[in-house]
Amino acid sequence: RAEGAVRNGGGGGAKWRLAAMAGAGRYFCTAGRGMEPFVVRELRARLGATEVDYVSGKVFFTAEAELCDLRKLKSGERLFLLLKRHAPLLVSRNKGKALYEIKNLVTEEPGNWLDIISVWKNLHGHKGKKDHFSQENPLPLKRKTEDEVNIAAKRQKTDIVLEERQAGAEESCVVTNSNQDFGAESNTSKEEPSKSSKEKVIDNEQHTFSFRVSCRCSGAIAKILTSQEIGRAIGIALMKQFGWRADLRNPDLEIFVHLNDIHSVLGIPLFRIPLANREYIQTAGLRSTIAWAMASLAEISAGAFVLDPMCGLGTILLEAAKEWPEACYWGIDISDSQLEGAYTNIRSAGLMDNIELLKASVKALPLPSESFDTVISDIPFGKKFKITEEVPHLPGILREMERLLRVGGTLVLLLSQDLRKGMDEMLKPVESDGSPKAVSDGANETTTVKALDVNGNSSSVVTDVEESFLSNRQMCFGSLVPDGIYGVSLGKTDAFIYKYKKISPAGSH
């Protein structure tokens, strides 16, 4: 699926021009490991995205959308306008050859770059200004001399080194919307300027267009070149190709570069602040994208009663209430400090009328049985999954959640690796007398009943253990049956989202 798009460079200039004419753009969104299918499903549902495919950590798509619609995406980390998607660079031990291949990423399709810059301008409200990046612009402006280009190139090298020493990295990305008009002039060939070329440069005296390069590289290419060397090479190539001015501190736009053994991807960040950084969350707890993914699995409907019995700072409730505001939400926690943080977040988000908070223990919740349509929670209390002593209490916690859940309701839990092992023990099939059912030694211990496929749809993935379990449709703690297990990442920590449906009253088995 993805390989064909990579081999074809993700679409050339002709494809981009057709997309621009139709009001559509080609984008990619970064995602945490395991979140890619959630991004796919959201893109299709929210934006009607087409040509959607993904590789680890990135989802590529085409959509016709305004900037305000793109900003509403909840499951992704950062959003980019796609400049180029290419096969992995041919790695050579010769640095010169490697740098030449990197330079070609910029210079081989200059018209395509200018078309994409036009899309970027339109998204950021530069409509009505003369588009000096257009290939049809008939007015050449003053060309920079070779000395000016060389001086600017040296400044680019210095700025890149200073930037990476001070800010460290590819993640310190800043994009400043420019209110300036852009200019272009006819340039020459890729090596020596000539008046006959259609390549454009900026008139430094009348117009300014600044940029910076943020580079991340891994795999074979990283053994040959550093991120600084790659960023410097691309920066100099852009300056020579288009006459752009390097500005590492306050650029008009940023060029993001990611090179690895899977592909070469270049893009322009659409927002200064990542999508995952919610402006309505004052104190961060659980990663917002994970919280949103859990809420999206919970099947929350208008008028539903939703409970988080270990709400912590309230991130899950905030994500759910922002997306499905017509439901009623309750948050419970035993910690005063966590409840205070949750209250601050809820007030800041303007959701005081949507969410009620209560202090209580999850082992004895002061609420009537079968009073909630959805129970959703991060079991490890938001402490980065290091509370292994909660494993022995897992059955009691689940029974209390099961008691509060209505028949037909949904339970969604986030579990650590240790808690997952405890859950898997509870998922083992049982005989009619309640004793564990024997399973062949060759059976797979993983209990992934459902997973999201490449299109974001649920599909069954049943192992020997699960097939035996599903035939019983019974768990050792009652009336809950599994409806999906999803592996996700919280950086250095792996986690698992478990989804269940309640099929009968608690204690009926």
CSV table of N, CA and C in Angstrom, one decimal, residues 264-380:
chain,number,residue,atom,x,y,z
A,264,SER,N,11.9,8.9,2.7
A,264,SER,CA,12.3,10.3,2.9
A,264,SER,C,11.1,11.2,2.8
A,265,VAL,N,10.8,12.0,3.8
A,265,VAL,CA,9.6,12.8,3.9
A,265,VAL,C,10.0,14.2,4.2
A,266,LEU,N,9.5,15.2,3.4
A,266,LEU,CA,9.7,16.6,3.7
A,266,LEU,C,8.3,17.2,3.8
A,267,GLY,N,8.1,18.1,4.7
A,267,GLY,CA,6.8,18.8,4.9
A,267,GLY,C,6.9,20.1,5.6
A,268,ILE,N,5.8,20.9,5.6
A,268,ILE,CA,5.8,22.2,6.3
A,268,ILE,C,4.8,22.1,7.4
A,269,PRO,N,5.2,22.3,8.6
A,269,PRO,CA,4.2,22.3,9.8
A,269,PRO,C,3.1,23.3,9.6
A,270,LEU,N,1.9,22.9,9.8
A,270,LEU,CA,0.8,23.9,9.6
A,270,LEU,C,0.5,24.8,10.8
A,271,PHE,N,1.0,24.3,12.0
A,271,PHE,CA,0.7,25.0,13.2
A,271,PHE,C,1.9,25.1,14.1
A,272,ARG,N,2.1,26.2,14.8
A,272,ARG,CA,3.2,26.4,15.7
A,272,ARG,C,3.2,25.4,16.8
A,273,ILE,N,2.0,25.2,17.4
A,273,ILE,CA,1.8,24.3,18.5
A,273,ILE,C,1.3,23.0,18.0
A,274,PRO,N,1.8,21.8,18.4
A,274,PRO,CA,1.3,20.5,18.0
A,274,PRO,C,-0.1,20.3,18.3
A,275,LEU,N,-0.8,19.6,17.5
A,275,LEU,CA,-2.2,19.3,17.7
A,275,LEU,C,-2.5,18.6,19.1
A,276,ALA,N,-1.5,17.8,19.5
A,276,ALA,CA,-1.6,17.1,20.8
A,276,ALA,C,-1.6,18.0,22.0
A,277,ASN,N,-1.1,19.2,21.9
A,277,ASN,CA,-1.0,20.2,23.0
A,277,ASN,C,-2.3,21.0,23.0
A,278,ARG,N,-3.3,20.5,23.8
A,278,ARG,CA,-4.6,21.1,23.9
A,278,ARG,C,-4.5,22.4,24.7
A,279,GLU,N,-5.1,23.5,24.1
A,279,GLU,CA,-5.1,24.8,24.8
A,279,GLU,C,-6.0,24.8,26.0
A,280,TYR,N,-7.0,23.9,26.0
A,280,TYR,CA,-7.9,23.9,27.1
A,280,TYR,C,-7.5,23.0,28.3
A,281,ILE,N,-6.3,22.4,28.3
A,281,ILE,CA,-5.8,21.6,29.4
A,281,ILE,C,-4.6,22.4,30.0
A,282,GLN,N,-4.9,22.8,31.3
A,282,GLN,CA,-3.9,23.6,32.0
A,282,GLN,C,-2.8,22.7,32.6
A,283,THR,N,-3.1,21.6,33.2
A,283,THR,CA,-2.2,20.7,33.7
A,283,THR,C,-2.3,19.3,33.0
A,284,ALA,N,-1.2,18.9,32.3
A,284,ALA,CA,-1.3,17.7,31.5
A,284,ALA,C,-1.2,16.5,32.4
A,285,GLY,N,-2.0,15.5,32.1
A,285,GLY,CA,-1.9,14.2,32.7
A,285,GLY,C,-1.6,13.1,31.7
A,286,LEU,N,-2.6,12.3,31.4
A,286,LEU,CA,-2.5,11.3,30.4
A,286,LEU,C,-2.4,12.0,29.0
A,287,ARG,N,-1.6,11.4,28.1
A,287,ARG,CA,-1.4,12.0,26.8
A,287,ARG,C,-2.8,12.2,26.2
A,288,SER,N,-3.0,13.4,25.7
A,288,SER,CA,-4.4,13.8,25.2
A,288,SER,C,-4.8,12.9,24.0
A,289,THR,N,-3.9,12.5,23.1
A,289,THR,CA,-4.3,11.7,22.0
A,289,THR,C,-4.8,10.3,22.4
A,290,ILE,N,-4.1,9.8,23.5
A,290,ILE,CA,-4.6,8.5,24.0
A,290,ILE,C,-5.9,8.6,24.7
A,291,ALA,N,-6.1,9.7,25.4
A,291,ALA,CA,-7.4,9.9,26.1
A,291,ALA,C,-8.5,10.0,25.1
A,292,TRP,N,-8.2,10.7,23.9
A,292,TRP,CA,-9.3,10.9,22.9
A,292,TRP,C,-9.5,9.5,22.2
A,293,ALA,N,-8.5,8.7,22.0
A,293,ALA,CA,-8.7,7.4,21.4
A,293,ALA,C,-9.6,6.6,22.3
A,294,MET,N,-9.4,6.6,23.6
A,294,MET,CA,-10.2,5.8,24.5
A,294,MET,C,-11.7,6.3,24.4
A,295,ALA,N,-11.9,7.6,24.4
A,295,ALA,CA,-13.2,8.1,24.4
A,295,ALA,C,-13.9,7.8,23.1
A,296,SER,N,-13.1,7.7,22.0
A,296,SER,CA,-13.7,7.4,20.7
A,296,SER,C,-14.2,6.0,20.6
A,297,LEU,N,-13.6,5.1,21.4
A,297,LEU,CA,-14.0,3.7,21.5
A,297,LEU,C,-15.2,3.5,22.4
A,298,ALA,N,-15.5,4.5,23.2
A,298,ALA,CA,-16.5,4.3,24.2
A,298,ALA,C,-18.0,4.4,23.7
A,299,GLU,N,-18.2,4.8,22.5
A,299,GLU,CA,-19.5,4.8,21.9
A,299,GLU,C,-20.4,5.8,22.7
A,300,ILE,N,-19.9,7.0,22.9
A,300,ILE,CA,-20.7,7.9,23.8
A,300,ILE,C,-21.8,8.6,22.9
A,301,SER,N,-23.0,8.6,23.4
A,301,SER,CA,-24.1,9.2,22.6
A,301,SER,C,-24.7,10.3,23.5
A,302,ALA,N,-25.6,11.1,22.8
A,302,ALA,CA,-26.2,12.2,23.5
A,302,ALA,C,-27.1,11.7,24.6
A,303,GLY,N,-26.9,12.3,25.8
A,303,GLY,CA,-27.7,12.0,27.0
A,303,GLY,C,-27.1,10.8,27.8
A,304,ALA,N,-26.0,10.3,27.3
A,304,ALA,CA,-25.4,9.1,28.0
A,304,ALA,C,-24.7,9.6,29.3
A,305,PHE,N,-24.7,8.7,30.3
A,305,PHE,CA,-24.0,9.0,31.6
A,305,PHE,C,-22.6,8.3,31.5
A,306,VAL,N,-21.6,9.0,31.7
A,306,VAL,CA,-20.2,8.5,31.5
A,306,VAL,C,-19.4,8.7,32.8
A,307,LEU,N,-18.7,7.7,33.2
A,307,LEU,CA,-18.0,7.7,34.5
A,307,LEU,C,-16.5,7.4,34.3
A,308,ASP,N,-15.6,8.2,34.9
A,308,ASP,CA,-14.2,7.8,35.1
A,308,ASP,C,-14.0,7.7,36.6
A,309,PRO,N,-13.9,6.5,37.1
A,309,PRO,CA,-13.8,6.3,38.5
A,309,PRO,C,-12.4,6.5,39.1
A,310,MET,N,-11.4,6.7,38.3
A,310,MET,CA,-10.1,7.1,38.7
A,310,MET,C,-9.6,8.2,37.8
A,311,CYS,N,-10.2,9.4,37.9
A,311,CYS,CA,-10.1,10.4,36.8
A,311,CYS,C,-8.8,11.2,36.8
A,312,GLY,N,-8.1,11.1,38.0
A,312,GLY,CA,-6.8,11.9,38.0
A,312,GLY,C,-7.0,13.4,37.7
A,313,LEU,N,-6.3,13.9,36.7
A,313,LEU,CA,-6.4,15.3,36.3
A,313,LEU,C,-7.6,15.5,35.4
A,314,GLY,N,-8.3,14.5,35.0
A,314,GLY,CA,-9.5,14.6,34.2
A,314,GLY,C,-9.3,14.7,32.7
A,315,THR,N,-8.2,14.2,32.3
A,315,THR,CA,-7.9,14.3,30.8
A,315,THR,C,-8.9,13.6,30.0
A,316,ILE,N,-9.2,12.3,30.4
A,316,ILE,CA,-10.1,11.5,29.6
A,316,ILE,C,-11.5,12.2,29.5
A,317,LEU,N,-12.0,12.7,30.7
A,317,LEU,CA,-13.3,13.4,30.7
A,317,LEU,C,-13.3,14.7,29.9
A,318,LEU,N,-12.1,15.4,29.9
A,318,LEU,CA,-12.0,16.6,29.1
A,318,LEU,C,-12.1,16.3,27.6
A,319,GLU,N,-11.4,15.3,27.2
A,319,GLU,CA,-11.4,14.9,25.8
A,319,GLU,C,-12.8,14.5,25.3
A,320,ALA,N,-13.4,13.7,26.2
A,320,ALA,CA,-14.7,13.2,25.8
A,320,ALA,C,-15.8,14.3,25.8
A,321,ALA,N,-15.7,15.1,26.8
A,321,ALA,CA,-16.7,16.2,26.9
A,321,ALA,C,-16.6,17.3,25.8
A,322,LYS,N,-15.3,17.5,25.4
A,322,LYS,CA,-15.1,18.4,24.3
A,322,LYS,C,-15.7,17.9,22.9
A,323,GLU,N,-15.5,16.6,22.8
A,323,GLU,CA,-16.0,16.0,21.5
A,323,GLU,C,-17.4,15.6,21.5
A,324,TRP,N,-17.9,15.1,22.7
A,324,TRP,CA,-19.3,14.7,22.8
A,324,TRP,C,-20.0,15.5,24.0
A,325,PRO,N,-20.3,16.8,23.8
A,325,PRO,CA,-20.7,17.6,24.9
A,325,PRO,C,-22.1,17.4,25.4
A,326,GLU,N,-22.9,16.6,24.7
A,326,GLU,CA,-24.3,16.3,25.0
A,326,GLU,C,-24.5,15.2,26.0
A,327,ALA,N,-23.4,14.6,26.5
A,327,ALA,CA,-23.4,13.5,27.5
A,327,ALA,C,-23.2,14.1,28.8
A,328,CYS,N,-23.4,13.4,29.9
A,328,CYS,CA,-23.2,13.8,31.3
A,328,CYS,C,-22.0,13.0,31.8
A,329,TYR,N,-21.1,13.7,32.4
A,329,TYR,CA,-19.8,13.1,32.8
A,329,TYR,C,-19.6,13.2,34.3
A,330,TRP,N,-19.1,12.1,34.9
A,330,TRP,CA,-18.7,12.1,36.3
A,330,TRP,C,-17.3,11.7,36.5
A,331,GLY,N,-16.5,12.4,37.3
A,331,GLY,CA,-15.2,12.0,37.6
A,331,GLY,C,-15.0,11.7,39.1
A,332,ILE,N,-14.3,10.6,39.5
A,332,ILE,CA,-14.1,10.2,40.9
A,332,ILE,C,-12.6,10.0,41.1
A,333,ASP,N,-12.1,10.4,42.2
A,333,ASP,CA,-10.7,10.1,42.5
A,333,ASP,C,-10.6,10.1,44.1
A,334,ILE,N,-9.6,9.4,44.6
A,334,ILE,CA,-9.4,9.4,46.0
A,334,ILE,C,-8.4,10.5,46.5
A,335,SER,N,-7.7,11.1,45.5
A,335,SER,CA,-6.6,12.1,45.8
A,335,SER,C,-7.2,13.5,45.7
A,336,ASP,N,-7.0,14.2,46.8
A,336,ASP,CA,-7.4,15.6,46.8
A,336,ASP,C,-6.6,16.5,45.8
A,337,SER,N,-5.3,16.2,45.7
A,337,SER,CA,-4.5,17.0,44.8
A,337,SER,C,-4.9,16.7,43.3
A,338,GLN,N,-5.2,15.5,43.0
A,338,GLN,CA,-5.7,15.1,41.6
A,338,GLN,C,-7.0,15.8,41.3
A,339,LEU,N,-7.9,15.8,42.3
A,339,LEU,CA,-9.2,16.4,42.1
A,339,LEU,C,-9.1,17.9,41.9
A,340,GLU,N,-8.2,18.5,42.7
A,340,GLU,CA,-7.9,20.0,42.5
A,340,GLU,C,-7.4,20.3,41.1
A,341,GLY,N,-6.5,19.4,40.6
A,341,GLY,CA,-6.0,19.6,39.3
A,341,GLY,C,-7.1,19.4,38.2
A,342,ALA,N,-7.9,18.4,38.5
A,342,ALA,CA,-9.0,18.1,37.5
A,342,ALA,C,-10.0,19.3,37.5
A,343,TYR,N,-10.3,19.9,38.7
A,343,TYR,CA,-11.2,21.0,38.8
A,343,TYR,C,-10.7,22.2,38.0
A,344,THR,N,-9.3,22.5,38.1
A,344,THR,CA,-8.7,23.6,37.4
A,344,THR,C,-8.8,23.4,35.9
A,345,ASN,N,-8.6,22.1,35.5
A,345,ASN,CA,-8.6,21.8,34.0
A,345,ASN,C,-10.1,22.0,33.5
A,346,ILE,N,-11.0,21.5,34.3
A,346,ILE,CA,-12.4,21.6,33.8
A,346,ILE,C,-12.9,23.0,33.8
A,347,ARG,N,-12.5,23.8,34.8
A,347,ARG,CA,-12.9,25.2,34.8
A,347,ARG,C,-12.3,26.0,33.6
A,348,SER,N,-11.0,25.7,33.4
A,348,SER,CA,-10.3,26.3,32.3
A,348,SER,C,-10.9,26.0,30.9
A,349,ALA,N,-11.4,24.7,30.8
A,349,ALA,CA,-12.0,24.3,29.5
A,349,ALA,C,-13.4,24.7,29.4
A,350,GLY,N,-14.0,25.4,30.4
A,350,GLY,CA,-15.4,25.8,30.3
A,350,GLY,C,-16.4,24.7,30.3
A,351,LEU,N,-16.0,23.6,31.1
A,351,LEU,CA,-16.9,22.4,31.1
A,351,LEU,C,-17.5,22.2,32.5
A,352,MET,N,-17.6,23.2,33.3
A,352,MET,CA,-18.1,23.0,34.6
A,352,MET,C,-19.6,22.4,34.6
A,353,ASP,N,-20.3,22.8,33.6
A,353,ASP,CA,-21.7,22.3,33.5
A,353,ASP,C,-21.8,20.9,33.0
A,354,ASN,N,-20.7,20.4,32.4
A,354,ASN,CA,-20.7,19.0,31.8
A,354,ASN,C,-20.1,17.9,32.7
A,355,ILE,N,-19.3,18.3,33.7
A,355,ILE,CA,-18.5,17.3,34.4
A,355,ILE,C,-18.7,17.5,35.9
A,356,GLU,N,-19.1,16.5,36.6
A,356,GLU,CA,-19.2,16.5,38.1
A,356,GLU,C,-18.0,15.7,38.7
A,357,LEU,N,-17.4,16.2,39.8
A,357,LEU,CA,-16.3,15.6,40.5
A,357,LEU,C,-16.8,15.1,41.8
A,358,LEU,N,-16.2,14.0,42.3
A,358,LEU,CA,-16.5,13.4,43.6
A,358,LEU,C,-15.3,12.7,44.1
A,359,LYS,N,-15.1,12.8,45.4
A,359,LYS,CA,-14.0,12.1,46.1
A,359,LYS,C,-14.5,10.7,46.6
A,360,ALA,N,-13.9,9.7,46.2
A,360,ALA,CA,-14.3,8.3,46.7
A,360,ALA,C,-13.2,7.3,46.2
A,361,SER,N,-13.2,6.1,46.8
A,361,SER,CA,-12.4,5.0,46.4
A,361,SER,C,-13.0,4.2,45.3
A,362,VAL,N,-12.2,3.8,44.3
A,362,VAL,CA,-12.8,3.0,43.2
A,362,VAL,C,-13.2,1.6,43.7
A,363,LYS,N,-12.7,1.2,44.9
A,363,LYS,CA,-13.1,-0.1,45.4
A,363,LYS,C,-14.5,-0.1,46.1
A,364,ALA,N,-15.0,1.1,46.4
A,364,ALA,CA,-16.3,1.2,47.0
A,364,ALA,C,-17.0,2.5,46.5
A,365,LEU,N,-17.5,2.5,45.3
A,365,LEU,CA,-18.0,3.8,44.8
A,365,LEU,C,-19.5,4.0,45.3
A,366,PRO,N,-19.7,5.2,45.8
A,366,PRO,CA,-21.0,5.5,46.4
A,366,PRO,C,-22.1,5.9,45.3
A,367,LEU,N,-22.3,5.0,44.4
A,367,LEU,CA,-23.2,5.2,43.3
A,367,LEU,C,-24.1,4.0,43.1
A,368,PRO,N,-25.3,4.2,42.6
A,368,PRO,CA,-26.2,3.0,42.4
A,368,PRO,C,-25.8,2.1,41.3
A,369,SER,N,-26.1,0.9,41.4
A,369,SER,CA,-25.7,-0.1,40.3
A,369,SER,C,-26.4,0.2,39.0
A,370,GLU,N,-25.7,-0.1,37.9
A,370,GLU,CA,-26.2,0.0,36.6
A,370,GLU,C,-26.7,1.5,36.3
A,371,SER,N,-25.9,2.4,36.7
A,371,SER,CA,-26.3,3.8,36.5
A,371,SER,C,-25.6,4.6,35.4
A,372,PHE,N,-24.6,3.9,34.8
A,372,PHE,CA,-23.8,4.5,33.7
A,372,PHE,C,-23.8,3.7,32.4
A,373,ASP,N,-23.8,4.5,31.3
A,373,ASP,CA,-23.8,3.8,30.0
A,373,ASP,C,-22.3,3.5,29.6
A,374,THR,N,-21.4,4.3,30.2
A,374,THR,CA,-20.0,4.1,29.8
A,374,THR,C,-19.1,4.3,31.0
A,375,VAL,N,-18.2,3.4,31.2
A,375,VAL,CA,-17.1,3.6,32.2
A,375,VAL,C,-15.8,3.5,31.5
A,376,ILE,N,-15.0,4.6,31.8
A,376,ILE,CA,-13.7,4.7,31.0
A,376,ILE,C,-12.7,5.2,31.9
A,377,SER,N,-11.5,4.6,32.0
A,377,SER,CA,-10.5,4.9,33.0
A,377,SER,C,-9.1,4.5,32.7
A,378,ASP,N,-8.1,5.2,33.2
A,378,ASP,CA,-6.7,4.9,33.1
A,378,ASP,C,-6.5,4.2,34.5
A,379,ILE,N,-6.4,2.8,34.5
A,379,ILE,CA,-6.2,2.1,35.7
A,379,ILE,C,-5.0,2.5,36.6
A,380,PRO,N,-3.9,2.7,36.0
A,380,PRO,CA,-2.7,3.0,36.8
A,380,PRO,C,-2.7,4.4,37.5
